[in-house]
mmCIF file of C-alpha atoms in Angstrom:
data_model
loop_
_atom_site.group_PDB
_atom_site.id
_atom_site.type_symbol
_atom_site.label_atom_id
_atom_site.label_comp_id
_atom_site.label_asym_id
_atom_site.label_seq_id
_atom_site.Cartn_x
_atom_site.Cartn_y
_atom_site.Cartn_z
ATOM 1 C CA MET A 1 108.565 154.937 39.842
ATOM 2 C CA LYS A 2 110.266 156.404 36.843
ATOM 3 C CA ARG A 3 108.233 157.281 33.771
ATOM 4 C CA LYS A 4 110.224 157.830 30.572
ATOM 5 C CA MET A 5 108.340 160.934 29.531
ATOM 6 C CA MET A 6 108.254 161.962 33.142
ATOM 7 C CA ILE A 7 109.498 165.352 33.323
ATOM 8 C CA ALA A 8 111.398 165.947 36.488
ATOM 9 C CA THR A 9 109.995 168.098 39.263
ATOM 10 C CA ALA A 10 110.094 171.168 41.466
ATOM 11 C CA LEU A 11 108.008 173.106 43.868
ATOM 12 C CA LEU A 12 107.408 176.711 42.871
ATOM 13 C CA PRO A 13 106.836 179.251 45.665
ATOM 14 C CA SER A 14 103.709 180.395 43.854
ATOM 15 C CA LEU A 15 102.284 176.880 44.218
ATOM 16 C CA ALA A 16 102.827 176.666 47.951
ATOM 17 C CA VAL A 17 99.268 177.680 48.790
ATOM 18 C CA VAL A 18 96.612 175.225 47.652
ATOM 19 C CA SER A 19 92.955 176.031 48.227
ATOM 20 C CA PRO A 20 91.316 173.779 50.836
ATOM 21 C CA VAL A 21 88.169 173.646 48.704
ATOM 22 C CA GLN A 22 89.825 171.062 46.458
ATOM 23 C CA ALA A 23 88.153 167.853 47.630
ATOM 24 C CA GLU A 24 89.094 165.334 44.949
ATOM 25 C CA GLU A 25 89.888 161.908 46.318
ATOM 26 C CA GLY A 26 93.486 160.714 46.032
ATOM 27 C CA GLN A 27 94.719 157.413 44.585
ATOM 28 C CA ILE A 28 96.846 154.906 46.511
ATOM 29 C CA SER A 29 98.930 152.242 44.833
ATOM 30 C CA GLY A 30 102.198 150.446 45.451
ATOM 31 C CA PHE A 31 103.917 147.100 45.742
ATOM 32 C CA MET A 32 105.669 144.606 48.013
ATOM 33 C CA ASP A 33 109.035 143.192 46.940
ATOM 34 C CA THR A 34 110.333 140.007 48.583
ATOM 35 C CA ILE A 35 113.798 138.724 47.630
ATOM 36 C CA TYR A 36 115.522 135.546 48.788
ATOM 37 C CA THR A 37 119.260 135.458 48.052
ATOM 38 C CA LEU A 38 120.084 131.809 47.483
ATOM 39 C CA SER A 39 123.816 132.362 47.066
ATOM 40 C CA ASP A 40 126.292 135.247 46.970
ATOM 41 C CA GLY A 41 129.765 134.152 45.970
ATOM 42 C CA THR A 42 131.188 137.682 45.806
ATOM 43 C CA HIS A 43 132.272 137.422 49.468
ATOM 44 C CA ASP A 44 134.217 134.173 49.163
ATOM 45 C CA PRO A 45 136.046 132.859 51.101
ATOM 46 C CA GLU A 46 134.144 134.776 53.804
ATOM 47 C CA ASP A 47 130.494 134.104 54.620
ATOM 48 C CA SER A 48 128.013 136.354 52.823
ATOM 49 C CA PRO A 49 125.856 138.602 55.039
ATOM 50 C CA THR A 50 123.005 138.402 52.517
ATOM 51 C CA ALA A 51 123.041 134.799 51.261
ATOM 52 C CA GLN A 52 120.250 132.454 52.403
ATOM 53 C CA LYS A 53 118.282 135.395 53.780
ATOM 54 C CA TRP A 54 114.994 137.110 52.963
ATOM 55 C CA ASP A 55 114.756 140.838 52.334
ATOM 56 C CA VAL A 56 111.351 142.514 52.196
ATOM 57 C CA THR A 57 110.649 146.041 50.964
ATOM 58 C CA SER A 58 107.455 147.806 49.981
ATOM 59 C CA GLU A 59 106.257 151.102 48.557
ATOM 60 C CA PHE A 60 103.133 153.204 48.976
ATOM 61 C CA ASP A 61 102.360 155.780 46.270
ATOM 62 C CA TYR A 62 99.791 158.536 46.770
ATOM 63 C CA LYS A 63 98.554 160.742 43.912
ATOM 64 C CA LEU A 64 96.158 163.657 44.106
ATOM 65 C CA ASN A 65 94.853 166.194 41.584
ATOM 66 C CA LEU A 66 95.189 169.538 43.346
ATOM 67 C CA ALA A 67 93.601 171.440 40.488
ATOM 68 C CA LYS A 68 92.739 170.923 36.834
ATOM 69 C CA ASP A 69 96.366 171.169 35.693
ATOM 70 C CA MET A 70 98.189 170.547 38.967
ATOM 71 C CA LYS A 71 99.065 167.175 40.493
ATOM 72 C CA MET A 72 100.840 165.965 43.612
ATOM 73 C CA ARG A 73 102.608 162.652 44.198
ATOM 74 C CA ILE A 74 104.305 161.110 47.231
ATOM 75 C CA ASP A 75 106.143 157.759 47.184
ATOM 76 C CA LEU A 76 107.105 156.208 50.522
ATOM 77 C CA ASP A 77 109.585 153.309 50.676
ATOM 78 C CA LEU A 78 109.510 150.827 53.558
ATOM 79 C CA ASN A 79 112.245 148.342 54.415
ATOM 80 C CA LEU A 80 113.194 145.973 57.203
ATOM 81 C CA ALA A 81 114.325 147.819 60.324
ATOM 82 C CA GLY A 82 116.621 146.591 63.071
ATOM 83 C CA ASN A 83 115.615 146.429 66.713
ATOM 84 C CA ASP A 84 118.363 148.658 68.074
ATOM 85 C CA GLY A 85 116.280 151.838 68.107
ATOM 86 C CA VAL A 86 118.799 153.984 66.232
ATOM 87 C CA SER A 87 117.936 156.278 63.337
ATOM 88 C CA THR A 88 119.913 154.202 60.839
ATOM 89 C CA SER A 89 117.363 151.460 61.369
ATOM 90 C CA ASP A 90 114.360 153.619 60.428
ATOM 91 C CA SER A 91 112.231 151.597 58.053
ATOM 92 C CA ALA A 92 110.424 154.461 56.260
ATOM 93 C CA LYS A 93 112.113 156.621 53.637
ATOM 94 C CA MET A 94 110.754 159.172 51.183
ATOM 95 C CA GLU A 95 111.442 158.301 47.553
ATOM 96 C CA GLN A 96 109.459 161.025 45.808
ATOM 97 C CA ALA A 97 107.389 164.028 46.842
ATOM 98 C CA PHE A 98 106.562 166.529 44.131
ATOM 99 C CA ILE A 99 104.014 168.808 42.536
ATOM 100 C CA SER A 100 103.622 168.916 38.762
ATOM 101 C CA TRP A 101 101.979 171.865 37.006
ATOM 102 C CA GLN A 102 100.948 171.473 33.370
ATOM 103 C CA THR A 103 101.003 175.123 32.369
ATOM 104 C CA SER A 104 100.057 174.357 28.740
ATOM 105 C CA ASN A 105 99.918 171.443 26.324
ATOM 106 C CA ALA A 106 103.613 171.921 25.616
ATOM 107 C CA LEU A 107 105.062 173.015 28.965
ATOM 108 C CA ARG A 108 105.251 171.440 32.403
ATOM 109 C CA VAL A 109 106.846 172.659 35.646
ATOM 110 C CA THR A 110 107.334 169.949 38.211
ATOM 111 C CA GLY A 111 109.335 169.744 41.372
ATOM 112 C CA GLY A 112 110.359 168.569 44.798
ATOM 113 C CA VAL A 113 112.098 165.184 45.170
ATOM 114 C CA PHE A 114 111.852 162.812 42.215
ATOM 115 C CA ASN A 115 113.427 159.902 40.367
ATOM 116 C CA ASN A 116 116.548 160.778 38.393
ATOM 117 C CA PRO A 117 115.179 161.765 34.959
ATOM 118 C CA LEU A 118 118.293 160.477 33.159
ATOM 119 C CA GLY A 119 119.022 156.823 32.496
ATOM 120 C CA LEU A 120 117.540 153.704 30.926
ATOM 121 C CA GLU A 121 116.622 151.617 33.948
ATOM 122 C CA ALA A 122 113.548 152.112 36.105
ATOM 123 C CA GLU A 123 113.941 152.366 39.865
ATOM 124 C CA ASP A 124 111.135 150.181 41.204
ATOM 125 C CA ALA A 125 110.801 146.387 41.088
ATOM 126 C CA PRO A 126 107.485 146.193 39.124
ATOM 127 C CA ASP A 127 109.050 148.222 36.283
ATOM 128 C CA MET A 128 112.251 146.141 36.036
ATOM 129 C CA PHE A 129 112.982 143.141 33.809
ATOM 130 C CA GLN A 130 115.112 141.389 36.432
ATOM 131 C CA ILE A 131 115.832 141.442 40.180
ATOM 132 C CA SER A 132 119.000 143.536 40.350
ATOM 133 C CA HIS A 133 119.945 146.842 38.761
ATOM 134 C CA GLY A 134 122.706 147.155 36.200
ATOM 135 C CA GLN A 135 126.101 148.721 36.843
ATOM 136 C CA ILE A 136 125.184 152.034 35.179
ATOM 137 C CA TYR A 137 122.127 152.488 37.378
ATOM 138 C CA ASN A 138 124.262 151.686 40.435
ATOM 139 C CA LEU A 139 126.881 154.240 39.371
ATOM 140 C CA MET A 140 124.234 156.949 39.100
ATOM 141 C CA ASP A 141 122.633 155.825 42.360
ATOM 142 C CA ARG A 142 126.036 156.170 44.025
ATOM 143 C CA GLU A 143 126.318 159.758 42.807
ATOM 144 C CA THR A 144 122.971 160.831 44.259
ATOM 145 C CA ALA A 145 123.170 161.457 48.009
ATOM 146 C CA LEU A 146 119.410 161.123 48.440
ATOM 147 C CA TRP A 147 117.763 157.778 49.142
ATOM 148 C CA GLY A 148 117.691 155.778 45.940
ATOM 149 C CA ASN A 149 118.633 157.250 42.591
ATOM 150 C CA ASN A 150 116.681 160.442 43.330
ATOM 151 C CA VAL A 151 117.284 164.181 43.058
ATOM 152 C CA ALA A 152 115.685 167.345 44.423
ATOM 153 C CA GLY A 153 115.062 170.660 42.713
ATOM 154 C CA LEU A 154 113.200 172.422 39.936
ATOM 155 C CA ALA A 155 112.691 171.248 36.359
ATOM 156 C CA VAL A 156 110.890 172.642 33.336
ATOM 157 C CA SER A 157 109.946 170.414 30.412
ATOM 158 C CA GLY A 158 108.723 171.455 27.015
ATOM 159 C CA VAL A 159 107.703 169.801 23.782
ATOM 160 C CA VAL A 160 109.962 170.925 20.949
ATOM 161 C CA GLY A 161 108.879 169.337 17.691
ATOM 162 C CA PRO A 162 109.174 165.539 18.053
ATOM 163 C CA VAL A 163 111.140 165.617 21.332
ATOM 164 C CA VAL A 164 110.727 166.640 24.960
ATOM 165 C CA VAL A 165 113.454 168.862 26.413
ATOM 166 C CA THR A 166 113.891 169.036 30.175
ATOM 167 C CA GLY A 167 116.107 171.466 32.052
ATOM 168 C CA GLY A 168 116.618 171.155 35.793
ATOM 169 C CA LEU A 169 118.268 173.136 38.575
ATOM 170 C CA LEU A 170 118.941 170.637 41.358
ATOM 171 C CA ASN A 171 120.595 170.279 44.703
ATOM 172 C CA ASP A 172 124.132 169.029 44.154
ATOM 173 C CA LEU A 173 123.946 165.301 43.455
ATOM 174 C CA GLY A 174 126.458 164.601 46.199
ATOM 175 C CA ASN A 175 124.884 167.184 48.534
ATOM 176 C CA ALA A 176 127.955 169.463 48.486
ATOM 177 C CA ALA A 177 127.371 172.645 50.478
ATOM 178 C CA GLU A 178 126.452 175.763 48.471
ATOM 179 C CA LYS A 179 126.674 173.879 45.184
ATOM 180 C CA THR A 180 124.032 173.008 42.604
ATOM 181 C CA SER A 181 123.694 170.453 39.831
ATOM 182 C CA VAL A 182 122.305 171.132 36.371
ATOM 183 C CA ALA A 183 120.386 168.602 34.288
ATOM 184 C CA VAL A 184 119.555 168.750 30.575
ATOM 185 C CA VAL A 185 117.661 165.790 29.129
ATOM 186 C CA ILE A 186 116.232 165.267 25.640
ATOM 187 C CA ASN A 187 114.059 162.290 24.738
ATOM 188 C CA GLY A 188 111.653 161.280 22.041
ATOM 189 C CA ASN A 189 110.478 158.510 19.769
ATOM 190 C CA VAL A 190 112.300 158.129 16.455
ATOM 191 C CA MET A 191 109.501 155.718 15.552
ATOM 192 C CA LYS A 192 106.635 154.229 17.506
ATOM 193 C CA GLU A 193 108.750 151.334 18.769
ATOM 194 C CA LEU A 194 112.033 153.179 19.370
ATOM 195 C CA GLU A 195 112.681 155.745 22.099
ATOM 196 C CA ILE A 196 116.018 157.569 22.428
ATOM 197 C CA GLU A 197 117.222 159.697 25.319
ATOM 198 C CA GLY A 198 120.352 161.715 25.932
ATOM 199 C CA GLY A 199 121.395 164.121 28.626
ATOM 200 C CA ILE A 200 123.939 165.537 31.001
ATOM 201 C CA LEU A 201 124.152 165.927 34.787
ATOM 202 C CA THR A 202 126.758 168.012 36.584
ATOM 203 C CA GLU A 203 127.980 167.813 40.171
ATOM 204 C CA ASP A 204 130.732 169.108 42.442
ATOM 205 C CA GLY A 205 133.009 166.103 42.956
ATOM 206 C CA GLY A 206 132.204 162.486 42.166
ATOM 207 C CA MET A 207 132.079 161.908 38.422
ATOM 208 C CA GLU A 208 131.759 165.726 37.987
ATOM 209 C CA ARG A 209 129.941 165.538 34.655
ATOM 210 C CA ILE A 210 127.781 162.591 33.625
ATOM 211 C CA ILE A 211 126.743 162.117 30.000
ATOM 212 C CA ASN A 212 124.199 159.387 29.367
ATOM 213 C CA VAL A 213 122.748 158.223 26.054
ATOM 214 C CA ASN A 214 120.257 155.354 25.959
ATOM 215 C CA ALA A 215 117.704 153.778 23.660
ATOM 216 C CA MET A 216 114.923 151.209 23.962
ATOM 217 C CA TYR A 217 113.176 149.301 21.174
ATOM 218 C CA LYS A 218 109.882 147.597 22.004
ATOM 219 C CA ASP A 219 107.543 145.444 19.979
ATOM 220 C CA ALA A 220 105.007 142.783 20.911
ATOM 221 C CA LEU A 221 107.646 140.157 21.730
ATOM 222 C CA PHE A 222 111.068 141.796 21.944
ATOM 223 C CA LYS A 223 112.504 144.605 24.017
ATOM 224 C CA VAL A 224 116.102 145.605 23.307
ATOM 225 C CA GLY A 225 117.937 148.407 25.110
ATOM 226 C CA GLY A 226 121.364 149.970 25.237
ATOM 227 C CA GLU A 227 122.982 152.608 27.421
ATOM 228 C CA LEU A 228 126.307 154.475 27.366
ATOM 229 C CA LEU A 229 127.657 156.562 30.254
ATOM 230 C CA LEU A 230 130.675 158.873 30.117
ATOM 231 C CA GLY A 231 132.156 160.444 33.243
ATOM 232 C CA SER A 232 134.674 163.251 33.698
ATOM 233 C CA ALA A 233 136.245 161.715 36.804
ATOM 234 C CA GLN A 234 136.442 158.325 38.560
ATOM 235 C CA VAL A 235 134.658 156.546 35.697
ATOM 236 C CA ASP A 236 135.776 156.784 32.076
ATOM 237 C CA ASN A 237 132.883 154.972 30.458
ATOM 238 C CA ALA A 238 130.231 152.344 31.059
ATOM 239 C CA LEU A 239 128.135 150.284 28.678
ATOM 240 C CA GLY A 240 124.931 148.362 29.309
ATOM 241 C CA LEU A 241 123.001 146.134 26.896
ATOM 242 C CA MET A 242 119.784 144.214 27.559
ATOM 243 C CA ALA A 243 117.268 142.075 25.713
ATOM 244 C CA ASN A 244 113.910 140.777 26.890
ATOM 245 C CA TYR A 245 111.755 138.201 25.106
ATOM 246 C CA THR A 246 108.093 137.597 25.897
ATOM 247 C CA VAL A 247 107.584 133.844 25.644
ATOM 248 C CA SER A 248 103.903 134.056 26.585
ATOM 249 C CA ASP A 249 101.489 136.307 28.444
ATOM 250 C CA GLN A 250 102.938 134.945 31.688
ATOM 251 C CA LEU A 251 106.561 134.073 30.908
ATOM 252 C CA SER A 252 109.503 136.258 29.844
ATOM 253 C CA ALA A 253 113.297 135.957 29.737
ATOM 254 C CA THR A 254 115.974 138.648 30.034
ATOM 255 C CA VAL A 255 119.709 138.851 29.456
ATOM 256 C CA ARG A 256 121.813 141.888 30.375
ATOM 257 C CA TYR A 257 125.507 142.726 29.966
ATOM 258 C CA ASP A 258 127.322 145.554 31.769
ATOM 259 C CA THR A 259 130.893 146.756 31.748
ATOM 260 C CA VAL A 260 132.578 149.738 33.424
ATOM 261 C CA GLY A 261 135.986 151.287 32.791
ATOM 262 C CA TYR A 262 137.551 153.321 35.605
ATOM 263 C CA GLU A 263 139.842 156.324 35.482
ATOM 264 C CA ALA A 264 142.209 155.394 38.302
ATOM 265 C CA SER A 265 145.480 153.801 37.214
ATOM 266 C CA GLY A 266 145.686 150.123 38.073
ATOM 267 C CA VAL A 267 141.928 149.651 38.446
ATOM 268 C CA ASP A 268 140.627 147.061 35.989
ATOM 269 C CA ASN A 269 137.294 147.043 34.212
ATOM 270 C CA THR A 270 134.393 145.270 35.862
ATOM 271 C CA SER A 271 131.733 143.364 33.953
ATOM 272 C CA SER A 272 128.606 141.387 34.705
ATOM 273 C CA ILE A 273 126.147 139.127 32.888
ATOM 274 C CA THR A 274 122.621 138.819 34.245
ATOM 275 C CA LEU A 275 120.213 136.052 33.262
ATOM 276 C CA ALA A 276 116.622 136.345 34.494
ATOM 277 C CA VAL A 277 113.280 134.634 34.032
ATOM 278 C CA GLY A 278 109.985 136.207 35.072
ATOM 279 C CA TYR A 279 106.637 134.446 35.506
ATOM 280 C CA LEU A 280 103.297 136.097 36.211
ATOM 281 C CA LEU A 281 101.520 133.917 38.765
ATOM 282 C CA GLU A 282 98.485 136.191 38.968
ATOM 283 C CA LYS A 283 97.529 139.555 37.503
ATOM 284 C CA ASN A 284 99.195 141.348 40.422
ATOM 285 C CA LEU A 285 101.779 138.767 41.524
ATOM 286 C CA GLY A 286 104.981 137.899 39.696
ATOM 287 C CA VAL A 287 108.026 135.777 40.475
ATOM 288 C CA ASN A 288 111.554 136.348 39.116
ATOM 289 C CA PHE A 289 114.632 134.119 39.156
ATOM 290 C CA GLU A 290 118.066 135.596 38.454
ATOM 291 C CA ILE A 291 121.664 134.480 38.095
ATOM 292 C CA LYS A 292 124.242 137.281 38.025
ATOM 293 C CA LEU A 293 127.807 136.497 36.969
ATOM 294 C CA GLN A 294 130.187 139.228 38.112
ATOM 295 C CA ASN A 295 133.783 139.653 36.979
ATOM 296 C CA ASP A 296 135.824 141.973 39.208
ATOM 297 C CA PRO A 297 139.613 141.464 39.093
ATOM 298 C CA ASN A 298 140.319 144.339 41.507
ATOM 299 C CA ASP A 299 141.776 143.961 44.973
ATOM 300 C CA PRO A 300 139.477 145.017 47.856
ATOM 301 C CA ASN A 301 141.883 147.855 48.660
ATOM 302 C CA ASP A 302 141.130 149.396 45.256
ATOM 303 C CA VAL A 303 137.639 150.325 46.404
ATOM 304 C CA ALA A 304 138.961 153.471 48.122
ATOM 305 C CA ILE A 305 140.395 154.648 44.799
ATOM 306 C CA ILE A 306 136.900 154.766 43.331
ATOM 307 C CA ASP A 307 134.744 155.818 46.271
ATOM 308 C CA PRO A 308 134.948 154.798 49.935
ATOM 309 C CA ASN A 309 131.146 155.009 50.294
ATOM 310 C CA THR A 310 129.941 152.872 47.408
ATOM 311 C CA GLY A 311 128.420 150.152 49.539
ATOM 312 C CA THR A 312 130.490 147.617 47.625
ATOM 313 C CA THR A 313 130.966 143.989 48.526
ATOM 314 C CA ALA A 314 133.939 142.560 50.389
ATOM 315 C CA ASN A 315 135.885 141.811 47.236
ATOM 316 C CA GLY A 316 136.773 144.664 44.904
ATOM 317 C CA ILE A 317 134.412 147.216 43.395
ATOM 318 C CA ILE A 318 131.322 145.155 42.546
ATOM 319 C CA GLY A 319 132.528 141.826 43.908
ATOM 320 C CA ASP A 320 133.903 138.859 41.964
ATOM 321 C CA GLY A 321 131.581 135.870 41.879
ATOM 322 C CA ASP A 322 128.031 134.737 41.230
ATOM 323 C CA ILE A 323 124.768 135.838 42.866
ATOM 324 C CA ILE A 324 121.548 133.793 42.661
ATOM 325 C CA GLY A 325 118.237 135.287 43.738
ATOM 326 C CA LEU A 326 114.506 134.588 43.850
ATOM 327 C CA GLU A 327 111.946 137.406 43.972
ATOM 328 C CA PHE A 328 108.206 137.812 44.496
ATOM 329 C CA VAL A 329 106.608 141.142 43.502
ATOM 330 C CA ALA A 330 103.000 141.908 44.471
ATOM 331 C CA THR A 331 101.332 145.117 43.278
ATOM 332 C CA PHE A 332 98.166 146.882 44.362
#
């Protein structure tokens, strides 16, 4: 799960040996995410492979204090597996596995495999305002070769005045051989209610250089966020806007708008509007309902211009049509 002031992670050789005398008990938490896709019109006129079907995923998170200023965390994702016995059907995948060392009040060294430190949207269902991710999150997820929108490497974070500055040396986002990616992220609170983040990620291929600037305003009732992404290749720019209103302690409503402009000639912009309602049935059980209206004027053959491995739908880049979903999220 992404934490905004989370400072990305890495495993130092000097930390590889941990004394067996540390006997502190670890903490286990996680969630189960159950989604029923009522309708998926992005495949029309063909039948949708996901409509009128249940999808169940879950996550187990384990945290342990290795020493006074040293922590470990492992997140394991589980999903439905097929019965064909091949490796592509494996149901267990590692999301995060890192050690974080707080060397002083102002400096932290963390590392291993961890959630992408750059971007507005959280990765895991309990931290999201709706069922599906926005287009910007999906673009960044596409760039990272690891499972989910995750990266691997070393990062150092320090408090500089009112902001936190993070620098990371990572495996190449696309897993290019003998290449590395560099991350620089700055975030902080302009005021108590307003957090702003900006940063850059590099890679060999793909979008080549990703610049992301995002902000989130939160008060007791309203949450308003915005995000801008600029790419050096494949994608020119992308914009995401969201607003969430807390109707009551149990009920909330969210609207989100996304649009992406592509670099390739002849490829039109895609856009989507997401409407979601969330209701807290119990303290640890919530239900979400979502309608996603996608506008994608591109021909299916245009997908190869962007990326042949995007996992796109049958029609264009994101698919043209409406998707309706129902979700149950249980946490522990």
